[in-house]
Amino acid sequence: MCGRFAITLPTDAMARLFAATPANDLPEAVRYNICPTNPVAVVTSDAGARHLRPMRWGFLPHWYKTPTAGPLLINARAETIAEKPAFRAACRARRCLIPATGFYEWTKTEAGARLPWYIHRRDGAPIAFAGVWQAWEAQDQAFVTCAIVTTRANQPMSKIHHRMPVSLPPEDWPLWLGEAGKGAARLMEPAPDETFAFHRVDPAVNSNRAAGPALIAPVEA
């Protein structure tokens, strides 16, 4: 699962990293507590031309009559994405990359308190989540929406949560974006065990109103 994440790359750096043309209406780039329904910057490819464009995090299937007509689909399970009616068309034709610097997961104490953890690449490089997207329109409302693809956790991550987002290295971006033919399904696997590191962070991030770099600073476990 991935229910919150952070991005600390400026827009121009994201555009250069993904060799993508940035839209003029992208959300603020540096944010430490991105929550479901927030706008996010997403990389898509159209005939090999990459674009960095804004989307609403929370996939809306075309049959929803309103944005709240069903569950908010922030994640798509790799194991069933090709079969689920909500995602199967997007999985074939509307795949994307969602840039991040890190993401959060939670464990619980015996007393039920939620303890947040920040997960990031060991080498400090940005993360590219595998995603799918969908344009939605009804009753004079229109959104372009996305979901993050998740898979089973690798061994280190399983200490925190049984799921993790699919993250793709640069050499796999063309295949996921549909620029390098077919076979993207093989990419929906856990990252190698050595990819990520994680540390406890302040419970302040439990609030979706919290902001600022202190949210990702380590605290004593």
mmCIF file of C-alpha atoms in Angstrom:
data_model
loop_
_atom_site.group_PDB
_atom_site.id
_atom_site.type_symbol
_atom_site.label_atom_id
_atom_site.label_comp_id
_atom_site.label_asym_id
_atom_site.label_seq_id
_atom_site.Cartn_x
_atom_site.Cartn_y
_atom_site.Cartn_z
ATOM 1 C CA MET A 1 0.000 0.000 0.000
ATOM 2 C CA CYS A 2 1.005 3.624 -0.418
ATOM 3 C CA GLY A 3 -1.215 6.196 1.282
ATOM 4 C CA ARG A 4 1.105 9.213 1.652
ATOM 5 C CA PHE A 5 4.296 10.307 -0.031
ATOM 6 C CA ALA A 6 6.740 13.182 -0.406
ATOM 7 C CA ILE A 7 8.389 14.899 -3.352
ATOM 8 C CA THR A 8 11.273 17.315 -2.916
ATOM 9 C CA LEU A 9 12.374 17.714 -6.550
ATOM 10 C CA PRO A 10 11.683 21.092 -8.163
ATOM 11 C CA THR A 11 9.584 20.965 -11.314
ATOM 12 C CA ASP A 12 12.475 21.691 -13.661
ATOM 13 C CA ALA A 13 14.516 18.896 -12.075
ATOM 14 C CA MET A 14 11.627 16.456 -12.517
ATOM 15 C CA ALA A 15 11.234 17.469 -16.144
ATOM 16 C CA ARG A 16 14.942 16.928 -16.811
ATOM 17 C CA LEU A 17 15.026 13.609 -14.973
ATOM 18 C CA PHE A 18 12.206 12.141 -17.044
ATOM 19 C CA ALA A 19 12.995 14.058 -20.267
ATOM 20 C CA ALA A 20 9.425 15.346 -20.142
ATOM 21 C CA THR A 21 7.803 18.615 -21.180
ATOM 22 C CA PRO A 22 6.190 20.211 -18.080
ATOM 23 C CA ALA A 23 2.639 21.534 -18.149
ATOM 24 C CA ASN A 24 1.971 25.100 -17.018
ATOM 25 C CA ASP A 25 -0.487 24.094 -14.270
ATOM 26 C CA LEU A 26 1.573 21.639 -12.240
ATOM 27 C CA PRO A 27 1.068 21.574 -8.455
ATOM 28 C CA GLU A 28 3.664 22.949 -6.077
ATOM 29 C CA ALA A 29 6.650 20.655 -6.492
ATOM 30 C CA VAL A 30 8.194 20.437 -3.009
ATOM 31 C CA ARG A 31 5.727 18.812 -0.620
ATOM 32 C CA TYR A 32 6.338 16.514 2.328
ATOM 33 C CA ASN A 33 2.846 15.137 2.948
ATOM 34 C CA ILE A 34 0.976 14.362 -0.268
ATOM 35 C CA CYS A 35 -2.404 12.832 0.547
ATOM 36 C CA PRO A 36 -5.147 11.143 -1.485
ATOM 37 C CA THR A 37 -7.152 13.586 -3.670
ATOM 38 C CA ASN A 38 -4.172 15.989 -3.771
ATOM 39 C CA PRO A 39 -2.876 17.018 -7.188
ATOM 40 C CA VAL A 40 0.368 15.321 -8.186
ATOM 41 C CA ALA A 41 2.826 15.601 -11.069
ATOM 42 C CA VAL A 42 2.676 12.570 -13.366
ATOM 43 C CA VAL A 43 4.771 11.471 -16.353
ATOM 44 C CA THR A 44 2.921 10.170 -19.419
ATOM 45 C CA SER A 45 4.088 9.359 -22.931
ATOM 46 C CA ASP A 46 2.254 10.041 -26.179
ATOM 47 C CA ALA A 47 3.922 8.497 -29.220
ATOM 48 C CA GLY A 48 7.241 8.702 -27.423
ATOM 49 C CA ALA A 49 6.849 12.337 -26.343
ATOM 50 C CA ARG A 50 6.878 12.545 -22.552
ATOM 51 C CA HIS A 51 4.806 15.048 -20.621
ATOM 52 C CA LEU A 52 4.834 16.052 -16.962
ATOM 53 C CA ARG A 53 1.213 16.833 -16.185
ATOM 54 C CA PRO A 54 -1.053 17.323 -13.168
ATOM 55 C CA MET A 55 -3.449 14.600 -12.005
ATOM 56 C CA ARG A 56 -5.647 13.990 -8.985
ATOM 57 C CA TRP A 57 -4.375 11.136 -6.836
ATOM 58 C CA GLY A 58 -7.341 8.802 -6.521
ATOM 59 C CA PHE A 59 -8.455 6.886 -9.610
ATOM 60 C CA LEU A 60 -12.065 7.454 -10.692
ATOM 61 C CA PRO A 61 -13.502 4.728 -12.960
ATOM 62 C CA HIS A 62 -15.546 6.056 -15.863
ATOM 63 C CA TRP A 63 -18.802 4.673 -14.428
ATOM 64 C CA TYR A 64 -18.666 6.737 -11.221
ATOM 65 C CA LYS A 65 -21.453 9.305 -11.390
ATOM 66 C CA THR A 66 -19.744 11.537 -8.820
ATOM 67 C CA PRO A 67 -16.213 11.573 -7.357
ATOM 68 C CA THR A 68 -17.579 9.939 -4.202
ATOM 69 C CA ALA A 69 -19.766 7.321 -5.911
ATOM 70 C CA GLY A 70 -17.433 4.526 -4.834
ATOM 71 C CA PRO A 71 -14.180 3.808 -3.009
ATOM 72 C CA LEU A 72 -11.274 6.164 -3.577
ATOM 73 C CA LEU A 73 -8.830 4.005 -5.539
ATOM 74 C CA ILE A 74 -5.410 5.356 -4.607
ATOM 75 C CA ASN A 75 -3.648 2.021 -5.215
ATOM 76 C CA ALA A 76 -4.004 -0.729 -7.826
ATOM 77 C CA ARG A 77 -2.844 -4.239 -6.903
ATOM 78 C CA ALA A 78 -0.318 -5.648 -9.375
ATOM 79 C CA GLU A 79 -1.750 -9.142 -8.969
ATOM 80 C CA THR A 80 -5.238 -8.158 -10.196
ATOM 81 C CA ILE A 81 -4.752 -4.909 -12.148
ATOM 82 C CA ALA A 82 -5.181 -6.600 -15.533
ATOM 83 C CA GLU A 83 -8.503 -8.173 -14.473
ATOM 84 C CA LYS A 84 -10.251 -5.543 -12.349
ATOM 85 C CA PRO A 85 -12.837 -3.595 -14.389
ATOM 86 C CA ALA A 86 -11.646 -0.310 -12.852
ATOM 87 C CA PHE A 87 -8.050 -0.743 -14.012
ATOM 88 C CA ARG A 88 -7.758 -3.238 -16.854
ATOM 89 C CA ALA A 89 -8.099 -0.737 -19.732
ATOM 90 C CA ALA A 90 -5.706 1.705 -18.047
ATOM 91 C CA CYS A 91 -3.224 -1.086 -17.420
ATOM 92 C CA ARG A 92 -3.113 -1.766 -21.161
ATOM 93 C CA ALA A 93 -3.128 1.776 -22.518
ATOM 94 C CA ARG A 94 -2.715 4.437 -19.803
ATOM 95 C CA ARG A 95 0.349 3.716 -17.717
ATOM 96 C CA CYS A 96 2.333 6.505 -16.084
ATOM 97 C CA LEU A 97 5.159 7.280 -13.682
ATOM 98 C CA ILE A 98 4.570 9.187 -10.454
ATOM 99 C CA PRO A 99 7.721 10.891 -9.126
ATOM 100 C CA ALA A 100 8.431 10.767 -5.389
ATOM 101 C CA THR A 101 11.282 11.220 -2.960
ATOM 102 C CA GLY A 102 9.899 8.872 -0.339
ATOM 103 C CA PHE A 103 6.689 7.473 1.113
ATOM 104 C CA TYR A 104 5.162 6.698 4.496
ATOM 105 C CA GLU A 105 3.853 3.558 6.150
ATOM 106 C CA TRP A 106 2.584 2.934 9.661
ATOM 107 C CA THR A 107 2.972 0.287 12.318
ATOM 108 C CA LYS A 108 0.923 0.027 15.520
ATOM 109 C CA THR A 109 1.934 -0.300 19.141
ATOM 110 C CA GLU A 110 0.233 -2.793 21.422
ATOM 111 C CA ALA A 111 -1.848 0.102 22.677
ATOM 112 C CA GLY A 112 -3.002 0.874 19.130
ATOM 113 C CA ALA A 113 -0.944 4.046 18.521
ATOM 114 C CA ARG A 114 0.032 4.585 14.880
ATOM 115 C CA LEU A 115 3.779 4.989 14.362
ATOM 116 C CA PRO A 116 4.843 6.488 11.025
ATOM 117 C CA TRP A 117 7.903 5.402 9.040
ATOM 118 C CA TYR A 118 9.516 7.213 6.111
ATOM 119 C CA ILE A 119 10.823 4.994 3.298
ATOM 120 C CA HIS A 120 13.355 6.295 0.761
ATOM 121 C CA ARG A 121 15.984 4.984 -1.620
ATOM 122 C CA ARG A 122 19.298 4.159 0.047
ATOM 123 C CA ASP A 123 21.201 5.962 -2.704
ATOM 124 C CA GLY A 124 19.134 9.133 -2.325
ATOM 125 C CA ALA A 125 17.832 8.965 -5.894
ATOM 126 C CA PRO A 126 14.234 9.928 -6.704
ATOM 127 C CA ILE A 127 11.587 7.211 -6.914
ATOM 128 C CA ALA A 128 9.382 6.566 -9.938
ATOM 129 C CA PHE A 129 6.197 4.804 -8.857
ATOM 130 C CA ALA A 130 4.438 2.741 -11.521
ATOM 131 C CA GLY A 131 0.965 4.195 -12.014
ATOM 132 C CA VAL A 132 -2.152 4.090 -14.162
ATOM 133 C CA TRP A 133 -4.411 6.995 -15.078
ATOM 134 C CA GLN A 134 -7.970 7.759 -16.145
ATOM 135 C CA ALA A 135 -9.778 10.875 -17.374
ATOM 136 C CA TRP A 136 -13.150 11.232 -15.655
ATOM 137 C CA GLU A 137 -16.020 13.595 -16.372
ATOM 138 C CA ALA A 138 -19.602 13.826 -15.100
ATOM 139 C CA GLN A 139 -22.078 16.510 -14.038
ATOM 140 C CA ASP A 140 -19.883 19.434 -15.078
ATOM 141 C CA GLN A 141 -16.895 18.042 -13.182
ATOM 142 C CA ALA A 142 -13.752 16.739 -14.845
ATOM 143 C CA PHE A 143 -10.567 15.248 -13.437
ATOM 144 C CA VAL A 144 -7.583 13.365 -14.739
ATOM 145 C CA THR A 145 -6.889 10.824 -12.010
ATOM 146 C CA CYS A 146 -4.223 8.284 -11.152
ATOM 147 C CA ALA A 147 -3.410 5.357 -8.873
ATOM 148 C CA ILE A 148 -0.113 3.888 -7.691
ATOM 149 C CA VAL A 149 0.519 0.225 -8.503
ATOM 150 C CA THR A 150 1.427 -1.866 -5.461
ATOM 151 C CA THR A 151 2.842 -5.349 -5.012
ATOM 152 C CA ARG A 152 3.906 -7.650 -2.186
ATOM 153 C CA ALA A 153 6.563 -6.243 0.123
ATOM 154 C CA ASN A 154 10.173 -7.289 -0.179
ATOM 155 C CA GLN A 155 11.815 -8.781 2.895
ATOM 156 C CA PRO A 156 12.979 -5.548 4.611
ATOM 157 C CA MET A 157 9.699 -3.728 3.926
ATOM 158 C CA SER A 158 7.647 -6.650 5.241
ATOM 159 C CA LYS A 159 8.726 -5.617 8.750
ATOM 160 C CA ILE A 160 6.524 -2.540 8.328
ATOM 161 C CA HIS A 161 3.802 -3.511 5.849
ATOM 162 C CA HIS A 162 2.869 -6.472 3.664
ATOM 163 C CA ARG A 163 2.569 -4.301 0.509
ATOM 164 C CA MET A 164 4.782 -1.733 -1.201
ATOM 165 C CA PRO A 165 4.534 0.492 -4.272
ATOM 166 C CA VAL A 166 6.045 -0.743 -7.516
ATOM 167 C CA SER A 167 9.084 1.471 -8.154
ATOM 168 C CA LEU A 168 10.871 1.421 -11.489
ATOM 169 C CA PRO A 169 14.531 2.176 -12.329
ATOM 170 C CA PRO A 170 15.223 4.450 -15.328
ATOM 171 C CA GLU A 171 15.976 1.553 -17.667
ATOM 172 C CA ASP A 172 12.409 0.288 -17.204
ATOM 173 C CA TRP A 173 10.628 3.610 -17.756
ATOM 174 C CA PRO A 174 10.287 3.204 -21.563
ATOM 175 C CA LEU A 175 8.656 -0.205 -21.223
ATOM 176 C CA TRP A 176 6.209 0.923 -18.542
ATOM 177 C CA LEU A 177 5.271 4.038 -20.522
ATOM 178 C CA GLY A 178 4.593 1.981 -23.640
ATOM 179 C CA GLU A 179 7.567 3.313 -25.568
ATOM 180 C CA ALA A 180 9.401 -0.008 -25.803
ATOM 181 C CA GLY A 181 6.765 -2.500 -26.891
ATOM 182 C CA LYS A 182 4.925 -5.038 -24.775
ATOM 183 C CA GLY A 183 5.877 -6.891 -21.614
ATOM 184 C CA ALA A 184 5.291 -4.285 -18.908
ATOM 185 C CA ALA A 185 3.577 -6.868 -16.695
ATOM 186 C CA ARG A 186 6.948 -8.332 -15.741
ATOM 187 C CA LEU A 187 7.918 -5.019 -14.118
ATOM 188 C CA MET A 188 5.289 -5.240 -11.372
ATOM 189 C CA GLU A 189 7.566 -6.891 -8.830
ATOM 190 C CA PRO A 190 8.964 -5.796 -5.448
ATOM 191 C CA ALA A 191 12.117 -3.697 -5.534
ATOM 192 C CA PRO A 192 15.334 -5.557 -4.674
ATOM 193 C CA ASP A 193 15.892 -5.844 -0.926
ATOM 194 C CA GLU A 194 18.775 -3.372 -0.947
ATOM 195 C CA THR A 195 16.793 -0.578 -2.659
ATOM 196 C CA PHE A 196 15.106 1.134 0.286
ATOM 197 C CA ALA A 197 15.969 2.313 3.766
ATOM 198 C CA PHE A 198 13.471 3.516 6.357
ATOM 199 C CA HIS A 199 13.309 5.299 9.689
ATOM 200 C CA ARG A 200 10.721 6.380 12.229
ATOM 201 C CA VAL A 201 9.390 9.914 11.898
ATOM 202 C CA ASP A 202 7.317 12.197 14.086
ATOM 203 C CA PRO A 203 3.612 11.289 14.469
ATOM 204 C CA ALA A 204 2.847 14.828 13.303
ATOM 205 C CA VAL A 205 2.592 13.344 9.797
ATOM 206 C CA ASN A 206 -0.484 11.429 10.939
ATOM 207 C CA SER A 207 -2.379 14.666 10.220
ATOM 208 C CA ASN A 208 -3.064 15.373 6.574
ATOM 209 C CA ARG A 209 -2.578 19.077 7.387
ATOM 210 C CA ALA A 210 1.022 18.648 8.502
ATOM 211 C CA ALA A 211 3.723 20.087 6.234
ATOM 212 C CA GLY A 212 7.433 20.852 6.096
ATOM 213 C CA PRO A 213 10.773 19.029 5.987
ATOM 214 C CA ALA A 214 10.633 18.093 9.671
ATOM 215 C CA LEU A 215 8.090 15.415 8.717
ATOM 216 C CA ILE A 216 10.806 13.221 7.173
ATOM 217 C CA ALA A 217 13.446 13.820 9.867
ATOM 218 C CA PRO A 218 14.391 10.683 11.873
ATOM 219 C CA VAL A 219 13.179 10.288 15.443
ATOM 220 C CA GLU A 220 14.147 7.632 17.960
ATOM 221 C CA ALA A 221 12.288 4.363 17.398
#
